[in-house]
Tab-separated table of C-alpha atoms and ligand atoms in Angstrom:
chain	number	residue	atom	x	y	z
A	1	UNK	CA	-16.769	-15.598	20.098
A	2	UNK	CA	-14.646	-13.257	22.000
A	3	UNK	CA	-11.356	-11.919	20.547
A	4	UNK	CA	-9.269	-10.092	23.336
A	5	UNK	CA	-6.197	-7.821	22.768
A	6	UNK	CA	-5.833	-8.206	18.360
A	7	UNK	CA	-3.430	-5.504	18.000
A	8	UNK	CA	-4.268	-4.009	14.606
A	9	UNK	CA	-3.815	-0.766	12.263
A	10	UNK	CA	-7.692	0.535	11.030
A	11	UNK	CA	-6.906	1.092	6.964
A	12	UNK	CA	-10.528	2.010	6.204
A	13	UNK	CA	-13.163	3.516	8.171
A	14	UNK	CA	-16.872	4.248	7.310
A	15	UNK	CA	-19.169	6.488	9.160
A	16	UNK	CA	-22.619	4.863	9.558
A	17	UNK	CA	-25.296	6.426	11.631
A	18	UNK	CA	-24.339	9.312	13.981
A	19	UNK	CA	-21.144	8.716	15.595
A	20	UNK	CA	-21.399	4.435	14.720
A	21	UNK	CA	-18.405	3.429	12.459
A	22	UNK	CA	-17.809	0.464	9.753
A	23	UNK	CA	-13.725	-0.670	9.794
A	24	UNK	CA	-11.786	-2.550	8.268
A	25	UNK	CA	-8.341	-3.269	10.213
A	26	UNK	CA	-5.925	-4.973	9.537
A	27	UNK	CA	-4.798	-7.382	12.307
A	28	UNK	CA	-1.427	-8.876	13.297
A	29	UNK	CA	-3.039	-12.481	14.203
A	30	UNK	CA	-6.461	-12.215	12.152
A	31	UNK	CA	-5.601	-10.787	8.821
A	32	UNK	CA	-7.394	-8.124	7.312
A	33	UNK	CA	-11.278	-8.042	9.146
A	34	UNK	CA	-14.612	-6.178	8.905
A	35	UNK	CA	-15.815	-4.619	12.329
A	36	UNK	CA	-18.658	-2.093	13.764
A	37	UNK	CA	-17.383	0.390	16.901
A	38	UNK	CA	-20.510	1.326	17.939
A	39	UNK	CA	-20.365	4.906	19.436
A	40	UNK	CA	-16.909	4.525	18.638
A	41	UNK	CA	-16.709	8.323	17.260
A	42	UNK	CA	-17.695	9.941	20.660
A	43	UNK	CA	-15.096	12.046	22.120
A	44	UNK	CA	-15.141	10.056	25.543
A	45	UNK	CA	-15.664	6.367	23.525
A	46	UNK	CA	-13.401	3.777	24.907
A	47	UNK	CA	-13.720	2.850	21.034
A	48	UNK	CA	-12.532	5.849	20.241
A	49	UNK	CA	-8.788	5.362	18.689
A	50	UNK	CA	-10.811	2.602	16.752
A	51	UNK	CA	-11.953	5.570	14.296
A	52	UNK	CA	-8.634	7.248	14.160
A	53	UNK	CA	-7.273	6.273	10.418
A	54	UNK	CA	-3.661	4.276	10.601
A	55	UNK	CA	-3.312	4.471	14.296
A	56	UNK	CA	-2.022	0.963	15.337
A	57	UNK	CA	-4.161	-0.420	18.449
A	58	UNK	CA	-5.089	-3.076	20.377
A	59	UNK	CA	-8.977	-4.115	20.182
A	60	UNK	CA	-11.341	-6.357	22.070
A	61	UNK	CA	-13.664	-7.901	19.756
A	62	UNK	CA	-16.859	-10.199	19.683
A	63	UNK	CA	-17.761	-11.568	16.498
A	64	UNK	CA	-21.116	-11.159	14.827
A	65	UNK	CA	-22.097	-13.129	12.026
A	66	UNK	CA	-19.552	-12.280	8.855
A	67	UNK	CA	-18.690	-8.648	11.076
A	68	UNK	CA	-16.858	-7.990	14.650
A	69	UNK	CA	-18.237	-5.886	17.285
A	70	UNK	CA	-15.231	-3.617	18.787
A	71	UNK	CA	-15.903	-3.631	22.573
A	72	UNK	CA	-12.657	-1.624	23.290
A	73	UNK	CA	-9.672	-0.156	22.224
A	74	UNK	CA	-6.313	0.956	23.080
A	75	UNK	CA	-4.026	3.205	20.702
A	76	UNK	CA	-0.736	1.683	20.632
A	77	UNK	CA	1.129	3.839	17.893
A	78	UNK	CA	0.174	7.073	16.382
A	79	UNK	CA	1.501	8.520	13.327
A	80	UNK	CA	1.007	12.268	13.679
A	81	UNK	CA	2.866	13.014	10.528
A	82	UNK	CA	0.782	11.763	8.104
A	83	UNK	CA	-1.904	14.108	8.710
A	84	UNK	CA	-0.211	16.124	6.037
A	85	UNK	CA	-2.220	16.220	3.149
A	86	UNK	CA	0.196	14.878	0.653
A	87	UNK	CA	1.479	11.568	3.524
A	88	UNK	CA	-1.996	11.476	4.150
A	89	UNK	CA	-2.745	10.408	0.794
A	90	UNK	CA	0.346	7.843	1.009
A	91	UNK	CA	-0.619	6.431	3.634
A	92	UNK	CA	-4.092	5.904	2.224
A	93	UNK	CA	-2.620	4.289	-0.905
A	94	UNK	CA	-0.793	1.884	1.708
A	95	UNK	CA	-3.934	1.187	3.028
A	96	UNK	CA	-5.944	0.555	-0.109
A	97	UNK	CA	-2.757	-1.878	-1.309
A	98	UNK	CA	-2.935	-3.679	2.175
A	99	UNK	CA	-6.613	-4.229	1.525
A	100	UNK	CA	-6.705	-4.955	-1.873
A	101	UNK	CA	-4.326	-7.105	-2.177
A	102	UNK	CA	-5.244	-9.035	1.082
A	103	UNK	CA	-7.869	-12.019	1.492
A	104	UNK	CA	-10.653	-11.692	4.710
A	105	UNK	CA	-9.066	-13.416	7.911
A	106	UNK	CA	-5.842	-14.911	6.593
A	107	UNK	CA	-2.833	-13.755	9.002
A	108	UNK	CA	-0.259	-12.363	7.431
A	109	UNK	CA	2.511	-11.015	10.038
A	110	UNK	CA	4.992	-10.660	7.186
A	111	UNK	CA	2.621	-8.100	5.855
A	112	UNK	CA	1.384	-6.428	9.091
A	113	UNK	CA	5.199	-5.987	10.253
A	114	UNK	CA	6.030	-4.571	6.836
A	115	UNK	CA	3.210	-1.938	6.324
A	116	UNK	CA	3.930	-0.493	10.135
A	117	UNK	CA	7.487	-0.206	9.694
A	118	UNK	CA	6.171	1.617	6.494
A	119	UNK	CA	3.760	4.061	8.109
A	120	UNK	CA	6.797	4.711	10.568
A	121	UNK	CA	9.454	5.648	7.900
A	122	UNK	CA	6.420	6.849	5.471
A	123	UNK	CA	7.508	10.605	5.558
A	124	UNK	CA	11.160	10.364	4.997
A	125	UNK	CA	10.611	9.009	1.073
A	126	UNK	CA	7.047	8.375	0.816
A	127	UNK	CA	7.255	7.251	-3.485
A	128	UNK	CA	10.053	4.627	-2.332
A	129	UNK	CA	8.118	3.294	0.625
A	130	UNK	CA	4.917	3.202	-1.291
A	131	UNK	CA	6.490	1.736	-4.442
A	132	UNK	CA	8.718	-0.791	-2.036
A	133	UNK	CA	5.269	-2.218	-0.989
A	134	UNK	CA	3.218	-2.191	-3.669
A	135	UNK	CA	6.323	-4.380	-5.850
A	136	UNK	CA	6.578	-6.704	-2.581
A	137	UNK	CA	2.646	-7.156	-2.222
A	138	UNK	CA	2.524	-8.224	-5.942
A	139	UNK	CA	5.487	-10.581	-5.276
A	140	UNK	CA	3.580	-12.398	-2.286
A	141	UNK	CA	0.771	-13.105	-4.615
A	142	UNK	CA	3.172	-14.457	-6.898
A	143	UNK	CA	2.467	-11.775	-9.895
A	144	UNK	CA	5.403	-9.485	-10.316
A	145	UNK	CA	7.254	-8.965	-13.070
A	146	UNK	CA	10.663	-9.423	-13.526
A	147	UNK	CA	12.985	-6.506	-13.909
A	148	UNK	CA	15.929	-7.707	-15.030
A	149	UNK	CA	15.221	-9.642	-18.054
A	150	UNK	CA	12.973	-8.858	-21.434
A	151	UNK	CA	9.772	-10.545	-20.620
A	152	UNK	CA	9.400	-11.949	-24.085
A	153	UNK	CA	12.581	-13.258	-25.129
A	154	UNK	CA	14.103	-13.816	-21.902
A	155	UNK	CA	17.449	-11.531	-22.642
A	156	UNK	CA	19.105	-10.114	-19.782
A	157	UNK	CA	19.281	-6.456	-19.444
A	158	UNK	CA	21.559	-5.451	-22.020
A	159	UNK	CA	24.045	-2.274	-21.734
A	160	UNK	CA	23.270	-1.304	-25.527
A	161	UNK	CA	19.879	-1.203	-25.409
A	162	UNK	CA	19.047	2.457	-25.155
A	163	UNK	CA	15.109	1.767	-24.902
A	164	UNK	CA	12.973	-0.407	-22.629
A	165	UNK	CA	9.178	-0.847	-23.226
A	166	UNK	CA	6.933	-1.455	-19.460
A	167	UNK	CA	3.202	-3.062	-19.940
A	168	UNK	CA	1.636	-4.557	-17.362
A	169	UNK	CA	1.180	-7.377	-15.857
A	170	UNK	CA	4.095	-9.122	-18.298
A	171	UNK	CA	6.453	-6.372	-17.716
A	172	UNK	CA	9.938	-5.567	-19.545
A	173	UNK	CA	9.896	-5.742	-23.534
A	174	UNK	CA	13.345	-4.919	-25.215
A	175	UNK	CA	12.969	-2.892	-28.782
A	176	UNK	CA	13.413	-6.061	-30.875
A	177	UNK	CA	10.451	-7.487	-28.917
A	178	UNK	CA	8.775	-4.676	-29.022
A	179	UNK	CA	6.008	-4.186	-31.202
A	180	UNK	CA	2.885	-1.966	-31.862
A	181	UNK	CA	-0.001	-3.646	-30.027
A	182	UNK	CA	-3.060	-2.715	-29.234
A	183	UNK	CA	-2.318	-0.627	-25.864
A	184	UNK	CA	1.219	1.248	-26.381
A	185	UNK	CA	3.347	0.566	-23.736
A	186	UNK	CA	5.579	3.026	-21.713
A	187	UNK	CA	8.877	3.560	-22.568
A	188	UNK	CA	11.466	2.861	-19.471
A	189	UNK	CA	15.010	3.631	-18.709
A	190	UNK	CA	17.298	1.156	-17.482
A	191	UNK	CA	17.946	2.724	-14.335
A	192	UNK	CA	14.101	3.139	-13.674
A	193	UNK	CA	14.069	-0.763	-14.221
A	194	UNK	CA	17.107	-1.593	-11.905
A	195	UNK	CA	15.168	0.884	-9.529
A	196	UNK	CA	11.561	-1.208	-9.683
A	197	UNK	CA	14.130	-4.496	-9.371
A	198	UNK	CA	15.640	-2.987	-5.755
A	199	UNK	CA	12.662	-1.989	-4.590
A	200	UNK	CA	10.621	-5.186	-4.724
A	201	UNK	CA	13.388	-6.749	-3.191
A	202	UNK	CA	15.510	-4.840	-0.875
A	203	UNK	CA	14.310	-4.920	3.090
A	204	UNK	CA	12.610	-0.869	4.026
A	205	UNK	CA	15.943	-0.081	5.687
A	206	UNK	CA	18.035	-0.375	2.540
A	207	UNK	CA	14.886	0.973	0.469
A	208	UNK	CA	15.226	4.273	2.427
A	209	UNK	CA	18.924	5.020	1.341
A	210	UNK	CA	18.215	4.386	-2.378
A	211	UNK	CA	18.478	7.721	-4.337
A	212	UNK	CA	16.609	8.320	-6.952
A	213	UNK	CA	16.907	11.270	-10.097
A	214	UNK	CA	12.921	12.948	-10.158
A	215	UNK	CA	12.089	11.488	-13.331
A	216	UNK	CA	13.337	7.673	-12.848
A	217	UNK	CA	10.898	8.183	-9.802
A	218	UNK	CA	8.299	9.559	-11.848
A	219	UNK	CA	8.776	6.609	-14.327
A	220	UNK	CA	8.705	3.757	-11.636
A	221	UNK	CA	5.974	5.486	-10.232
A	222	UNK	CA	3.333	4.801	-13.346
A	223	UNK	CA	5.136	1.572	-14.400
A	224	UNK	CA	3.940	0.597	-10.412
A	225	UNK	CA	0.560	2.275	-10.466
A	226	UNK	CA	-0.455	0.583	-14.079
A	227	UNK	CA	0.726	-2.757	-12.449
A	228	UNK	CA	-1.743	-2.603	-9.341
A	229	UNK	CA	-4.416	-0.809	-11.455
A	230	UNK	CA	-3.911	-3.852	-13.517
A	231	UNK	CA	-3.938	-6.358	-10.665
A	232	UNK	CA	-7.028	-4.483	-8.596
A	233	UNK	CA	-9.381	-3.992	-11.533
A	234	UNK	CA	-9.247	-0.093	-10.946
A	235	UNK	CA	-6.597	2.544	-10.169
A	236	UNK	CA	-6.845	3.251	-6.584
A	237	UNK	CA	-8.448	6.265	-5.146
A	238	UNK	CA	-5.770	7.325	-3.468
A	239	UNK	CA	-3.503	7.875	-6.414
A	240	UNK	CA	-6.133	9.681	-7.997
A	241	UNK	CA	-6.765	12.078	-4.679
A	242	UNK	CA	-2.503	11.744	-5.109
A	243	UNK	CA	-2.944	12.798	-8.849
A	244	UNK	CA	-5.247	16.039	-8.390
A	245	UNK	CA	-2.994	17.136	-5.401
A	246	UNK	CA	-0.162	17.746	-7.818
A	247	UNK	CA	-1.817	19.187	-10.154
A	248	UNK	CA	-3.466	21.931	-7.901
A	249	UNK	CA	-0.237	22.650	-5.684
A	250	UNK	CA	2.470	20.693	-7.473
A	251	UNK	CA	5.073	18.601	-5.433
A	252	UNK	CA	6.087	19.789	-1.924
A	253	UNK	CA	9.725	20.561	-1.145
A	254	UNK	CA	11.339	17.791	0.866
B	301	ZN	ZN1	13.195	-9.218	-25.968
């Protein structure tokens, strides 16, 4: 079968012999696919912006069994700026959420439209964009917790309370819910919860004009990464390669 013009954005790629490449893209009218560019890392390839990681293109494809064949492609959207180390490694974790969280050949456009317009705006808050998708992934599957309320006795979030408790996947636990169980939960602040609330639902645009103190955004940061760690059966690599980055250089200035 012959697939012509799938405009897609590559979110993995794997080098197999010499300059042949394993993909995985994720497509605009296909979903999220496996493919092989043969030759496609050869500097004069007409595969070659197939191997270029997060560059949005359009492909010619011919299935093969379970696997595509790329026969050509043609770049549509670069995104120079994440070749910064520290994007770079945002980017990937937008990648490994996209893929994770995404079945083999079920179109999503919501999903597709969302994660470009998130590698466009990636490098003007990357924590907000990457936390903004992550919360509205988990939502489309129909597993995110809701921030508003305790998830045990129901309560609204109540102006006395001076502590929150996070655990994933249930989510918010007020003190007189909370007790000591076998995994401690983290303690959260209320704004970090109104925060995790906005994000999951607020479109990018508004998402980029939220403003957020360093350590509500280092709070809604691990309350998000313990909920897809939870949901993906391992913390991502990305966050880890995230992780080590600011230990060994700490954060970059904006
Ligand atoms: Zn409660």
């Amino acid at each position: 079968m012959f697939c012509s013009g799938i405009e897609g954005v590559v979110l993995r790629m794997y080098p197999l012999r010499e300059a042949d490449r394993l993909l995985t893209i994720f497509s605009l009218q296909r979903g999220k696919l496996t493919a092989t560019a043969f030759g496609g890392a050869r500097p004069c390839s007409r595969k070659r912006v197939s191997t270029l990681p997060f560059c949005r293109a359009r492909f010619w494809l011919q299935r093969r069994g379970e696997y595509y064949r790329v026969d050509q492609a043609e770049s549509l959207e670069f995104f120079p700026a994440l070749h910064q180390p520290y994007l770079l490694g945002y980017a990937g974790y937008l990648a490994e959420l996209v893929e994770g969280f995404s079945p083999l050949e079920e179109p999503n456009p919501a999903l597709y439209r969302l994660l470009v317009s998130s590698l466009r705006c990636l490098r003007l808050c990357p924590e907000l964009v990457a936390q903004s998708l992550a919360l509205k992934l988990l939502r489309l599957a129909g597993v995110a917790p809701a921030f508003n309320r305790c998830s045990s006795c129901q309560r609204p979030l109540d102006p006395n309370w001076d502590r929150l408790y996070f655990t994933p996947p249930g989510g918010l636990l007020c003190s007189s819910c909370y007790t000591v169980p076998e995994a401690p939960p983290r303690a959260l602040s209320r704004g970090s919860a109104r925060l995790l609330r906005a994000l999951g639902e607020l479109p990018l645009q508004k998402v980029l004009t939220l403003k957020a103190a360093p350590a509500t955004l280092e709070e809604t940061e691990a309350a998000v990464a313990a909920l897809v760690t939870f949901h993906l059966g391992h913390t991502p690599r990305s966050l880890l390669y995230l992780q080590n980055l600011a230990t060994s250089s700490g954060r970059p200035e904006e």
